[in-house]
PDB file of C-alpha atoms in Angstrom:
ATOM      1  CA  MET T   1     122.318 146.897  86.569  1.00 69.00           C
ATOM      2  CA  LYS T   2     124.321 145.140  83.835  1.00 79.00           C
ATOM      3  CA  GLU T   3     122.383 143.829  80.883  1.00 89.00           C
ATOM      4  CA  THR T   4     122.120 140.103  80.221  1.00 91.00           C
ATOM      5  CA  VAL T   5     123.953 139.257  76.987  1.00 94.00           C
ATOM      6  CA  ILE T   6     123.404 135.468  77.068  1.00 96.00           C
ATOM      7  CA  LYS T   7     120.226 133.916  78.470  1.00 96.00           C
ATOM      8  CA  ILE T   8     119.673 130.167  78.123  1.00 96.00           C
ATOM      9  CA  GLN T   9     116.509 128.427  79.290  1.00 96.00           C
ATOM     10  CA  HIS T  10     115.775 124.684  79.121  1.00 96.00           C
ATOM     11  CA  LEU T  11     118.144 124.190  76.200  1.00 96.00           C
ATOM     12  CA  ASN T  12     118.425 120.680  74.773  1.00 95.00           C
ATOM     13  CA  HIS T  13     120.520 119.737  71.785  1.00 94.00           C
ATOM     14  CA  TYR T  14     120.873 116.589  69.709  1.00 92.00           C
ATOM     15  CA  PHE T  15     123.108 115.222  66.978  1.00 90.00           C
ATOM     16  CA  GLY T  16     121.790 112.882  64.319  1.00 87.00           C
ATOM     17  CA  GLN T  17     118.275 111.815  63.358  1.00 84.00           C
ATOM     18  CA  GLY T  18     115.914 108.954  64.145  1.00 85.00           C
ATOM     19  CA  GLN T  19     117.497 105.933  65.823  1.00 84.00           C
ATOM     20  CA  LEU T  20     120.919 107.580  65.529  1.00 89.00           C
ATOM     21  CA  ARG T  21     119.808 110.684  67.418  1.00 90.00           C
ATOM     22  CA  LYS T  22     121.956 111.341  70.459  1.00 92.00           C
ATOM     23  CA  GLN T  23     121.221 114.014  73.043  1.00 92.00           C
ATOM     24  CA  VAL T  24     124.333 115.990  73.993  1.00 94.00           C
ATOM     25  CA  LEU T  25     122.923 118.910  76.051  1.00 95.00           C
ATOM     26  CA  PHE T  26     120.270 118.480  78.736  1.00 95.00           C
ATOM     27  CA  ASP T  27     118.111 121.280  80.163  1.00 95.00           C
ATOM     28  CA  ILE T  28     120.808 123.964  80.164  1.00 95.00           C
ATOM     29  CA  ASN T  29     119.915 127.138  82.091  1.00 96.00           C
ATOM     30  CA  LEU T  30     122.423 129.975  82.273  1.00 95.00           C
ATOM     31  CA  GLU T  31     122.609 133.784  82.329  1.00 95.00           C
ATOM     32  CA  ILE T  32     125.745 135.795  81.612  1.00 95.00           C
ATOM     33  CA  LYS T  33     125.906 139.560  82.098  1.00 92.00           C
ATOM     34  CA  ALA T  34     127.750 142.180  80.066  1.00 91.00           C
ATOM     35  CA  GLY T  35     131.417 142.421  81.054  1.00 89.00           C
ATOM     36  CA  GLU T  36     131.516 139.095  82.938  1.00 91.00           C
ATOM     37  CA  ILE T  37     134.407 136.668  82.539  1.00 92.00           C
ATOM     38  CA  VAL T  38     133.011 133.151  82.895  1.00 94.00           C
ATOM     39  CA  ILE T  39     134.999 129.906  82.666  1.00 94.00           C
ATOM     40  CA  LEU T  40     133.353 126.627  81.656  1.00 94.00           C
ATOM     41  CA  THR T  41     135.138 123.482  82.833  1.00 93.00           C
ATOM     42  CA  GLY T  42     134.435 119.771  82.608  1.00 91.00           C
ATOM     43  CA  PRO T  43     135.780 116.529  81.135  1.00 90.00           C
ATOM     44  CA  SER T  44     136.256 115.974  77.417  1.00 88.00           C
ATOM     45  CA  GLY T  45     133.014 115.028  75.701  1.00 89.00           C
ATOM     46  CA  SER T  46     130.833 116.737  78.307  1.00 92.00           C
ATOM     47  CA  GLY T  47     129.276 119.177  75.800  1.00 93.00           C
ATOM     48  CA  LYS T  48     131.311 122.339  76.482  1.00 93.00           C
ATOM     49  CA  THR T  49     132.368 122.998  72.898  1.00 91.00           C
ATOM     50  CA  THR T  50     128.876 122.178  71.607  1.00 93.00           C
ATOM     51  CA  LEU T  51     127.405 124.798  73.936  1.00 95.00           C
ATOM     52  CA  LEU T  52     130.022 127.317  72.820  1.00 94.00           C
ATOM     53  CA  THR T  53     129.233 126.745  69.134  1.00 93.00           C
ATOM     54  CA  LEU T  54     125.498 127.217  69.753  1.00 94.00           C
ATOM     55  CA  ILE T  55     126.068 130.485  71.648  1.00 95.00           C
ATOM     56  CA  GLY T  56     128.410 131.605  68.885  1.00 93.00           C
ATOM     57  CA  GLY T  57     125.864 131.020  66.135  1.00 92.00           C
ATOM     58  CA  LEU T  58     128.041 128.433  64.404  1.00 89.00           C
ATOM     59  CA  ARG T  59     124.965 126.186  64.309  1.00 87.00           C
ATOM     60  CA  ALA T  60     121.313 126.701  65.244  1.00 86.00           C
ATOM     61  CA  ALA T  61     120.132 125.408  68.626  1.00 86.00           C
ATOM     62  CA  ARG T  62     117.440 122.724  68.486  1.00 85.00           C
ATOM     63  CA  GLU T  63     115.159 122.973  71.526  1.00 92.00           C
ATOM     64  CA  GLY T  64     114.466 125.469  74.319  1.00 95.00           C
ATOM     65  CA  SER T  65     115.528 129.120  74.321  1.00 96.00           C
ATOM     66  CA  LEU T  66     118.970 130.577  73.652  1.00 96.00           C
ATOM     67  CA  LEU T  67     119.003 134.373  73.582  1.00 96.00           C
ATOM     68  CA  VAL T  68     122.284 135.968  72.512  1.00 96.00           C
ATOM     69  CA  LEU T  69     122.293 139.778  72.531  1.00 94.00           C
ATOM     70  CA  GLY T  70     118.506 139.635  72.528  1.00 93.00           C
ATOM     71  CA  LYS T  71     118.292 137.372  69.453  1.00 93.00           C
ATOM     72  CA  GLU T  72     116.701 133.908  69.656  1.00 94.00           C
ATOM     73  CA  MET T  73     119.134 131.304  68.355  1.00 92.00           C
ATOM     74  CA  CYS T  74     116.830 128.275  68.614  1.00 92.00           C
ATOM     75  CA  GLY T  75     115.700 127.565  65.082  1.00 88.00           C
ATOM     76  CA  ALA T  76     117.447 130.706  63.845  1.00 90.00           C
ATOM     77  CA  SER T  77     117.833 131.247  60.102  1.00 91.00           C
ATOM     78  CA  PRO T  78     121.312 131.287  58.525  1.00 90.00           C
ATOM     79  CA  LYS T  79     120.905 135.061  58.032  1.00 90.00           C
ATOM     80  CA  MET T  80     120.190 135.574  61.755  1.00 90.00           C
ATOM     81  CA  LEU T  81     123.174 133.423  62.726  1.00 90.00           C
ATOM     82  CA  VAL T  82     125.463 135.576  60.565  1.00 88.00           C
ATOM     83  CA  GLU T  83     124.018 138.745  62.099  1.00 88.00           C
ATOM     84  CA  VAL T  84     124.781 137.516  65.635  1.00 90.00           C
ATOM     85  CA  ARG T  85     128.259 136.327  64.638  1.00 89.00           C
ATOM     86  CA  ARG T  86     129.143 139.914  63.709  1.00 87.00           C
ATOM     87  CA  SER T  87     129.043 140.767  67.434  1.00 90.00           C
ATOM     88  CA  ILE T  88     131.124 137.776  68.582  1.00 92.00           C
ATOM     89  CA  GLY T  89     134.870 137.121  68.575  1.00 89.00           C
ATOM     90  CA  TYR T  90     136.235 133.569  68.573  1.00 88.00           C
ATOM     91  CA  ILE T  91     139.520 132.221  69.944  1.00 86.00           C
ATOM     92  CA  PHE T  92     140.175 128.523  69.374  1.00 79.00           C
ATOM     93  CA  GLN T  93     142.591 125.986  70.871  1.00 71.00           C
ATOM     94  CA  ALA T  94     144.534 125.860  67.623  1.00 67.00           C
ATOM     95  CA  HIS T  95     145.055 129.474  66.640  1.00 68.00           C
ATOM     96  CA  ASN T  96     143.507 128.678  63.207  1.00 80.00           C
ATOM     97  CA  LEU T  97     145.658 131.211  61.391  1.00 89.00           C
ATOM     98  CA  HIS T  98     146.038 130.994  57.620  1.00 91.00           C
ATOM     99  CA  ARG T  99     149.670 130.104  56.955  1.00 91.00           C
ATOM    100  CA  SER T 100     149.659 131.897  53.590  1.00 95.00           C
ATOM    101  CA  LEU T 101     148.575 135.208  55.181  1.00 94.00           C
ATOM    102  CA  THR T 102     150.620 137.633  57.284  1.00 96.00           C
ATOM    103  CA  ALA T 103     149.659 138.479  60.867  1.00 95.00           C
ATOM    104  CA  LEU T 104     148.073 141.692  59.550  1.00 96.00           C
ATOM    105  CA  GLN T 105     146.033 139.842  56.921  1.00 95.00           C
ATOM    106  CA  ASN T 106     144.918 137.230  59.453  1.00 94.00           C
ATOM    107  CA  VAL T 107     143.646 139.922  61.835  1.00 94.00           C
ATOM    108  CA  LYS T 108     141.909 141.724  58.960  1.00 93.00           C
ATOM    109  CA  MET T 109     139.765 138.604  58.470  1.00 90.00           C
ATOM    110  CA  GLY T 110     138.069 139.468  61.779  1.00 87.00           C
ATOM    111  CA  LEU T 111     136.594 142.553  60.094  1.00 88.00           C
ATOM    112  CA  GLU T 112     135.409 141.057  56.837  1.00 82.00           C
ATOM    113  CA  LEU T 113     131.832 140.485  58.050  1.00 74.00           C
ATOM    114  CA  HIS T 114     131.663 144.218  58.800  1.00 77.00           C
ATOM    115  CA  GLU T 115     130.709 145.934  55.581  1.00 76.00           C
ATOM    116  CA  GLN T 116     130.984 149.463  57.026  1.00 81.00           C
ATOM    117  CA  TYR T 117     134.796 149.438  56.822  1.00 86.00           C
ATOM    118  CA  SER T 118     136.875 150.128  53.723  1.00 89.00           C
ATOM    119  CA  VAL T 119     139.927 147.939  53.062  1.00 91.00           C
ATOM    120  CA  SER T 120     142.263 150.721  54.237  1.00 92.00           C
ATOM    121  CA  GLU T 121     140.255 151.119  57.476  1.00 92.00           C
ATOM    122  CA  MET T 122     140.411 147.346  58.053  1.00 93.00           C
ATOM    123  CA  LEU T 123     144.183 147.354  57.630  1.00 93.00           C
ATOM    124  CA  GLN T 124     144.606 150.349  59.948  1.00 94.00           C
ATOM    125  CA  LYS T 125     142.438 148.797  62.683  1.00 93.00           C
ATOM    126  CA  SER T 126     144.257 145.469  62.310  1.00 94.00           C
ATOM    127  CA  ALA T 127     147.673 147.123  62.654  1.00 95.00           C
ATOM    128  CA  GLU T 128     146.499 149.029  65.748  1.00 92.00           C
ATOM    129  CA  MET T 129     145.219 145.830  67.365  1.00 90.00           C
ATOM    130  CA  LEU T 130     148.477 143.989  66.672  1.00 92.00           C
ATOM    131  CA  GLU T 131     150.281 146.910  68.317  1.00 90.00           C
ATOM    132  CA  LEU T 132     148.036 146.495  71.379  1.00 85.00           C
ATOM    133  CA  VAL T 133     148.899 142.801  71.683  1.00 84.00           C
ATOM    134  CA  GLY T 134     152.611 143.554  71.442  1.00 87.00           C
ATOM    135  CA  LEU T 135     153.187 142.454  67.846  1.00 91.00           C
ATOM    136  CA  GLY T 136     153.501 145.838  66.168  1.00 91.00           C
ATOM    137  CA  GLU T 137     156.913 144.896  64.770  1.00 92.00           C
ATOM    138  CA  ARG T 138     155.665 141.575  63.406  1.00 94.00           C
ATOM    139  CA  ILE T 139     152.602 142.619  61.421  1.00 94.00           C
ATOM    140  CA  ASN T 140     154.136 141.315  58.183  1.00 96.00           C
ATOM    141  CA  TYR T 141     155.355 138.013  59.649  1.00 95.00           C
ATOM    142  CA  TYR T 142     153.767 134.763  58.506  1.00 96.00           C
ATOM    143  CA  PRO T 143     152.516 132.296  61.180  1.00 93.00           C
ATOM    144  CA  ASP T 144     155.399 129.875  60.536  1.00 93.00           C
ATOM    145  CA  ASN T 145     157.789 132.610  61.688  1.00 96.00           C
ATOM    146  CA  LEU T 146     155.945 133.256  64.979  1.00 93.00           C
ATOM    147  CA  SER T 147     156.126 131.388  68.290  1.00 90.00           C
ATOM    148  CA  GLY T 148     153.100 129.587  69.722  1.00 85.00           C
ATOM    149  CA  GLY T 149     152.384 132.461  72.100  1.00 84.00           C
ATOM    150  CA  GLN T 150     152.717 135.018  69.306  1.00 90.00           C
ATOM    151  CA  LYS T 151     150.333 133.053  67.083  1.00 90.00           C
ATOM    152  CA  GLN T 152     147.759 133.010  69.867  1.00 85.00           C
ATOM    153  CA  ARG T 153     148.212 136.779  70.289  1.00 87.00           C
ATOM    154  CA  VAL T 154     147.407 137.176  66.592  1.00 92.00           C
ATOM    155  CA  ALA T 155     144.301 135.030  67.156  1.00 90.00           C
ATOM    156  CA  ILE T 156     143.280 137.268  70.082  1.00 87.00           C
ATOM    157  CA  ALA T 157     143.828 140.370  67.946  1.00 89.00           C
ATOM    158  CA  ARG T 158     141.649 138.852  65.215  1.00 91.00           C
ATOM    159  CA  ALA T 159     138.909 138.058  67.755  1.00 89.00           C
ATOM    160  CA  LEU T 160     138.931 141.528  69.319  1.00 87.00           C
ATOM    161  CA  VAL T 161     139.605 143.782  66.321  1.00 90.00           C
ATOM    162  CA  SER T 162     135.895 144.268  65.618  1.00 88.00           C
ATOM    163  CA  HIS T 163     135.229 145.251  69.266  1.00 88.00           C
ATOM    164  CA  PRO T 164     132.813 142.337  69.766  1.00 90.00           C
ATOM    165  CA  LYS T 165     130.279 142.307  72.583  1.00 91.00           C
ATOM    166  CA  ILE T 166     131.107 138.667  73.377  1.00 94.00           C
ATOM    167  CA  VAL T 167     134.357 136.677  73.081  1.00 92.00           C
ATOM    168  CA  LEU T 168     134.126 132.879  73.046  1.00 94.00           C
ATOM    169  CA  ALA T 169     137.409 131.075  73.740  1.00 92.00           C
ATOM    170  CA  ASP T 170     137.822 127.301  73.434  1.00 90.00           C
ATOM    171  CA  GLU T 171     140.951 126.062  75.259  1.00 87.00           C
ATOM    172  CA  PRO T 172     142.984 129.151  74.278  1.00 84.00           C
ATOM    173  CA  THR T 173     146.035 128.120  76.353  1.00 82.00           C
ATOM    174  CA  ALA T 174     146.072 124.372  75.619  1.00 80.00           C
ATOM    175  CA  ALA T 175     149.074 124.482  73.282  1.00 74.00           C
ATOM    176  CA  LEU T 176     151.064 127.006  75.335  1.00 76.00           C
ATOM    177  CA  ASP T 177     153.535 126.711  78.202  1.00 80.00           C
ATOM    178  CA  SER T 178     152.577 128.189  81.567  1.00 82.00           C
ATOM    179  CA  LYS T 179     154.143 131.634  80.998  1.00 82.00           C
ATOM    180  CA  ALA T 180     152.763 132.051  77.466  1.00 77.00           C
ATOM    181  CA  GLY T 181     149.354 130.809  78.656  1.00 81.00           C
ATOM    182  CA  ARG T 182     149.273 133.290  81.521  1.00 85.00           C
ATOM    183  CA  ASP T 183     150.377 136.122  79.219  1.00 82.00           C
ATOM    184  CA  VAL T 184     147.619 135.254  76.739  1.00 80.00           C
ATOM    185  CA  VAL T 185     144.774 135.185  79.288  1.00 84.00           C
ATOM    186  CA  ASN T 186     146.027 138.358  80.994  1.00 86.00           C
ATOM    187  CA  LEU T 187     145.987 140.017  77.595  1.00 81.00           C
ATOM    188  CA  MET T 188     142.461 138.756  76.874  1.00 81.00           C
ATOM    189  CA  GLN T 189     141.299 140.014  80.260  1.00 85.00           C
ATOM    190  CA  LYS T 190     142.878 143.450  79.816  1.00 83.00           C
ATOM    191  CA  LEU T 191     141.634 144.025  76.269  1.00 77.00           C
ATOM    192  CA  ALA T 192     138.161 142.715  77.025  1.00 78.00           C
ATOM    193  CA  ARG T 193     137.832 144.968  80.063  1.00 81.00           C
ATOM    194  CA  ASN T 194     138.995 147.945  78.021  1.00 84.00           C
ATOM    195  CA  GLN T 195     136.388 147.113  75.385  1.00 80.00           C
ATOM    196  CA  GLY T 196     133.682 146.162  77.898  1.00 82.00           C
ATOM    197  CA  CYS T 197     132.985 142.794  76.333  1.00 88.00           C
ATOM    198  CA  THR T 198     131.925 139.504  77.909  1.00 93.00           C
ATOM    199  CA  ILE T 199     134.242 136.467  77.859  1.00 93.00           C
ATOM    200  CA  LEU T 200     133.068 132.850  78.007  1.00 95.00           C
ATOM    201  CA  MET T 201     136.059 130.515  78.049  1.00 94.00           C
ATOM    202  CA  VAL T 202     136.255 126.727  77.951  1.00 93.00           C
ATOM    203  CA  THR T 203     139.417 125.448  79.634  1.00 90.00           C
ATOM    204  CA  HIS T 204     141.030 122.520  81.414  1.00 85.00           C
ATOM    205  CA  ASP T 205     143.883 124.783  82.533  1.00 84.00           C
ATOM    206  CA  ASN T 206     143.673 125.151  86.325  1.00 85.00           C
ATOM    207  CA  ARG T 207     146.449 127.772  86.221  1.00 83.00           C
ATOM    208  CA  ILE T 208     144.163 130.438  84.729  1.00 86.00           C
ATOM    209  CA  LEU T 209     140.931 129.927  86.684  1.00 88.00           C
ATOM    210  CA  ASP T 210     141.638 133.017  88.794  1.00 88.00           C
ATOM    211  CA  ILE T 211     140.778 135.415  85.950  1.00 88.00           C
ATOM    212  CA  ALA T 212     137.101 134.405  86.103  1.00 90.00           C
ATOM    213  CA  GLU T 213     134.295 135.978  88.083  1.00 89.00           C
ATOM    214  CA  ARG T 214     132.438 132.697  87.770  1.00 92.00           C
ATOM    215  CA  ILE T 215     133.350 129.074  87.094  1.00 93.00           C
ATOM    216  CA  ILE T 216     130.690 126.736  85.738  1.00 94.00           C
ATOM    217  CA  HIS T 217     131.181 122.980  85.509  1.00 94.00           C
ATOM    218  CA  MET T 218     129.649 120.759  82.872  1.00 95.00           C
ATOM    219  CA  GLU T 219     129.374 117.001  82.993  1.00 94.00           C
ATOM    220  CA  ASP T 220     127.439 114.619  80.746  1.00 94.00           C
ATOM    221  CA  GLY T 221     125.775 117.515  78.952  1.00 94.00           C
ATOM    222  CA  GLN T 222     124.487 119.171  82.130  1.00 95.00           C
ATOM    223  CA  LEU T 223     125.605 122.251  84.064  1.00 93.00           C
ATOM    224  CA  THR T 224     126.317 121.945  87.762  1.00 82.00           C
ATOM    225  CA  VAL T 225     125.815 124.775  90.266  1.00 61.00           C
ATOM    226  CA  PRO T 226     128.018 127.776  89.336  1.00 50.00           C
ATOM    227  CA  SER T 227     130.633 128.864  91.847  1.00 47.00           C
ATOM    228  CA  LEU T 228     131.473 132.494  92.511  1.00 47.00           C
ATOM    229  CA  ILE T 229     135.052 133.686  92.838  1.00 46.00           C
ATOM    230  CA  THR T 230     135.425 136.452  95.375  1.00 42.00           C
ATOM    231  CA  ALA T 231     137.507 139.524  94.720  1.00 40.00           C
ATOM    232  CA  GLU T 232     140.085 138.340  97.270  1.00 41.00           C
ATOM    233  CA  THR T 233     141.135 135.473  95.014  1.00 41.00           C
ATOM    234  CA  HIS T 234     142.217 137.805  92.230  1.00 41.00           C
TER     235      HIS T 234
END
């Protein structure tokens, strides 16, 4: 029986205060097991990215229960949010690489919350991860000298270098052509399976839905009934 790594019960979330308060998530209930690849779809403004940021500990949830790796994120302290973030890798629509840093230095940033590693260990692990994503010969390249697909591979390496238990990806293929997008998600799938981590991905890209075990749709801040993808569709 696989453990539950994300368990959400009756989650509501709001932006603003008083008369300006606007509810953006309504009674969200969701469980995600270890090793699952789950895709979250839905129109722009439906609350997908907000949900992702709450799961990722980028802000504290407001109301209900949001358990991530057994830790309650509703009303969590900044210290608790940082602790949970150590077990999560993030891949964003824009690769969010620092232009002044090499690929190696960008990936190393994914280890800087992990105090158990020396600088030399961080650099070694970062180089090994870039090798795994096919960029071993470009570790000293700056982002401006990499293609869009290569930049996103660096972002994947940065997200996975710490061997996170959960990877959260927000539109990771949006800026890529169909081949580069497919290569990127295949790489995410392969590395995540090798590391045994869970992937929750927000996407509008219908070309990559087949990598998921489950597709969940969100509209107007509410989840609709999840659909299962059978093994035959892979």
